[in-house]
C-alpha positions as a Python dict, from the first residue, in 0.01 Angstrom:
ca = {
    (1, 'M'): (0, 0, 0),
    (2, 'S'): (152, 333, -102),
    (3, 'P'): (164, 622, 146),
    (4, 'N'): (-90, 819, -61),
    (5, 'N'): (-375, 570, -46),
    (6, 'H'): (-353, 452, 316),
    (7, 'K'): (-629, 698, 412),
    (8, 'Q'): (-884, 524, 190),
    (9, 'H'): (-767, 164, 238),
    (10, 'L'): (-1066, -64, 292),
    (11, 'Y'): (-1099, -393, 470),
    (12, 'P'): (-1380, -634, 384),
    (13, 'T'): (-1709, -556, 559),
    (14, 'R'): (-2072, -654, 535),
    (15, 'I'): (-2190, -293, 550),
    (16, 'D'): (-2428, -247, 257),
    (17, 'M'): (-2249, 47, 102),
    (18, 'P'): (-2048, 35, -221),
    (19, 'A'): (-1671, 27, -173),
    (20, 'E'): (-1626, 348, -375),
    (21, 'T'): (-1872, 531, -150),
    (22, 'R'): (-1705, 397, 164),
    (23, 'S'): (-1366, 497, 27),
    (24, 'Q'): (-1481, 857, -26),
    (25, 'I'): (-1634, 873, 320),
    (26, 'V'): (-1326, 719, 483),
    (27, 'G'): (-1109, 980, 310),
    (28, 'L'): (-1331, 1260, 440),
    (29, 'L'): (-1341, 1111, 790),
    (30, 'N'): (-960, 1080, 797),
    (31, 'A'): (-932, 1447, 697),
    (32, 'T'): (-1165, 1528, 986),
    (33, 'L'): (-964, 1304, 1217),
    (34, 'A'): (-644, 1493, 1130),
    (35, 'T'): (-803, 1832, 1183),
    (36, 'T'): (-976, 1730, 1506),
    (37, 'L'): (-649, 1596, 1648),
    (38, 'D'): (-471, 1915, 1545),
    (39, 'L'): (-741, 2136, 1697),
    (40, 'K'): (-732, 1936, 2021),
    (41, 'T'): (-356, 1990, 2055),
    (42, 'Q'): (-393, 2360, 1978),
    (43, 'V'): (-661, 2394, 2246),
    (44, 'K'): (-429, 2217, 2492),
    (45, 'Q'): (-151, 2459, 2393),
    (46, 'A'): (-384, 2743, 2492),
    (47, 'H'): (-489, 2561, 2811),
    (48, 'W'): (-130, 2523, 2926),
    (49, 'N'): (-9, 2872, 2841),
    (50, 'V'): (-292, 3123, 2883),
    (51, 'K'): (-216, 3412, 3120),
    (52, 'G'): (-400, 3717, 3247),
    (53, 'M'): (-690, 3818, 3468),
    (54, 'D'): (-919, 3551, 3320),
    (55, 'F'): (-655, 3278, 3347),
    (56, 'Y'): (-848, 3039, 3568),
    (57, 'Q'): (-1177, 3057, 3378),
    (58, 'L'): (-1007, 3022, 3039),
    (59, 'H'): (-780, 2745, 3166),
    (60, 'L'): (-1088, 2545, 3268),
    (61, 'L'): (-1283, 2630, 2950),
    (62, 'F'): (-995, 2526, 2725),
    (63, 'D'): (-958, 2199, 2915),
    (64, 'E'): (-1329, 2121, 2867),
    (65, 'M'): (-1297, 2198, 2497),
    (66, 'A'): (-995, 1971, 2458),
    (67, 'T'): (-1175, 1688, 2635),
    (68, 'E'): (-1472, 1721, 2396),
    (69, 'L'): (-1237, 1713, 2099),
    (70, 'E'): (-1065, 1400, 2233),
    (71, 'D'): (-1404, 1228, 2243),
    (72, 'Y'): (-1468, 1332, 1881),
    (73, 'V'): (-1127, 1202, 1774),
    (74, 'D'): (-1228, 861, 1903),
    (75, 'T'): (-1578, 877, 1753),
    (76, 'V'): (-1448, 976, 1408),
    (77, 'A'): (-1173, 712, 1412),
    (78, 'E'): (-1421, 443, 1513),
    (79, 'R'): (-1655, 543, 1229),
    (80, 'V'): (-1365, 504, 986),
    (81, 'T'): (-1302, 151, 1108),
    (82, 'A'): (-1673, 66, 1117),
    (83, 'L'): (-1681, 144, 744),
    (84, 'G'): (-1389, -94, 691),
    (85, 'G'): (-1133, 184, 667),
    (86, 'L'): (-798, 242, 830),
    (87, 'A'): (-809, 524, 1084),
    (88, 'V'): (-499, 737, 1027),
    (89, 'G'): (-445, 938, 1344),
    (90, 'T'): (-82, 989, 1429),
    (91, 'A'): (53, 1329, 1525),
    (92, 'R'): (257, 1341, 1204),
    (93, 'T'): (-38, 1271, 977),
    (94, 'A'): (-256, 1514, 1171),
    (95, 'A'): (-2, 1792, 1128),
    (96, 'A'): (41, 1715, 759),
    (97, 'D'): (-329, 1681, 678),
    (98, 'S'): (-499, 1938, 902),
    (99, 'I'): (-681, 2231, 742),
    (100, 'L'): (-584, 2456, 1034),
    (101, 'P'): (-294, 2700, 1051),
    (102, 'E'): (-23, 2649, 1311),
    (103, 'F'): (-103, 2792, 1653),
    (104, 'P'): (83, 3114, 1736),
    (105, 'F'): (351, 3074, 2003),
    (106, 'D'): (409, 3446, 2056),
    (107, 'I'): (86, 3523, 2242),
    (108, 'L'): (27, 3551, 2615),
    (109, 'D'): (-295, 3731, 2700),
    (110, 'G'): (-627, 3549, 2740),
    (111, 'K'): (-799, 3755, 2468),
    (112, 'E'): (-526, 3661, 2219),
    (113, 'Y'): (-576, 3293, 2301),
    (114, 'V'): (-952, 3324, 2264),
    (115, 'T'): (-906, 3495, 1927),
    (116, 'A'): (-659, 3232, 1807),
    (117, 'L'): (-897, 2951, 1901),
    (118, 'A'): (-1198, 3124, 1744),
    (119, 'D'): (-991, 3162, 1426),
    (120, 'R'): (-946, 2784, 1427),
    (121, 'Y'): (-1292, 2677, 1538),
    (122, 'A'): (-1458, 2872, 1253),
    (123, 'P'): (-1293, 2684, 963),
    (124, 'Y'): (-1335, 2356, 1151),
    (125, 'A'): (-1708, 2428, 1187),
    (126, 'K'): (-1728, 2503, 815),
    (127, 'H'): (-1547, 2175, 736),
    (128, 'L'): (-1805, 1988, 945),
    (129, 'R'): (-2099, 2147, 763),
    (130, 'V'): (-1946, 2060, 425),
    (131, 'A'): (-1896, 1703, 550),
    (132, 'I'): (-2261, 1683, 662),
    (133, 'D'): (-2371, 1772, 309),
    (134, 'K'): (-2118, 1547, 136),
    (135, 'T'): (-2193, 1237, 343),
    (136, 'G'): (-2565, 1302, 304),
    (137, 'E'): (-2522, 1321, -75),
    (138, 'L'): (-2331, 991, -62),
    (139, 'G'): (-2623, 829, 118),
    (140, 'D'): (-2452, 780, 454),
    (141, 'A'): (-2703, 922, 700),
    (142, 'D'): (-2514, 772, 995),
    (143, 'T'): (-2193, 961, 919),
    (144, 'A'): (-2392, 1277, 837),
    (145, 'D'): (-2555, 1242, 1179),
    (146, 'L'): (-2215, 1201, 1344),
    (147, 'Y'): (-2097, 1519, 1174),
    (148, 'T'): (-2418, 1699, 1279),
    (149, 'E'): (-2360, 1603, 1643),
    (150, 'I'): (-2003, 1734, 1633),
    (151, 'S'): (-2110, 2047, 1447),
    (152, 'R'): (-2362, 2144, 1715),
    (153, 'T'): (-2096, 2131, 1986),
    (154, 'I'): (-1834, 2312, 1779),
    (155, 'D'): (-2080, 2593, 1694),
    (156, 'K'): (-2162, 2622, 2064),
    (157, 'R'): (-1792, 2644, 2154),
    (158, 'L'): (-1735, 2902, 1882),
    (159, 'W'): (-2018, 3102, 2034),
    (160, 'F'): (-1851, 3076, 2378),
    (161, 'L'): (-1523, 3201, 2234),
    (162, 'E'): (-1683, 3481, 2037),
    (163, 'A'): (-1885, 3594, 2340),
    (164, 'H'): (-1556, 3687, 2506),
    (165, 'L'): (-1461, 3897, 2203),
    (166, 'Q'): (-1801, 4052, 2126),
    (167, 'A'): (-1825, 4241, 2453),
    (168, 'A'): (-1511, 4437, 2369),
    (169, 'A'): (-1627, 4495, 2012),
    (170, 'T'): (-1970, 4614, 2129),
    (171, 'T'): (-1818, 4850, 2386),
    (172, 'T'): (-1587, 4999, 2123),
    (173, 'A'): (-1870, 5039, 1872),
    (174, 'S'): (-2102, 5212, 2123),
    (175, 'A'): (-1823, 5444, 2238),
    (176, 'T'): (-1799, 5596, 1890),
    (177, 'P'): (-2149, 5709, 1796),
    (178, 'E'): (-2223, 5736, 1427),
    (179, 'K'): (-2409, 6026, 1275),
    (180, 'V'): (-2745, 5921, 1152),
    (181, 'A'): (-2900, 6104, 859),
    (182, 'L'): (-3265, 6192, 910),
}
């Protein structure tokens, strides 16, 4: 098996789905696995290193988020194997295949960490919604449902992150009144 096709390798299974369909879904799931692993490690990076007045609250929030992502890593990998695929989830493959940018190491303040994570949760959420549509089109309602479950939680976490940032943006916007033409 060449290194390029290990992500779609299929084992025999009695699941009533054509091999080509399973192969496409396994490829998509492995892309999700890589990105989820990467996001989890980036959230842990924030958890370990956040500083500032909101340290304790953010430290706990980031740990909760990383724990959720760890559960999704396992769920996605198990769906790959249930479809007869090979779950590809090493740190090296995650780094190589993730859709996310590298986490910044030159930040310190809690707001900067929240911003960095929001900037990563947003494209991950988009990836999940695309995967919901794609797996639905391929006729795999079970995998589409798995993606929907993950998507709900990721959107909620993005909301939590953005709520920290929106207060500052709202305060700034209300401090500079705009002239309204009558």
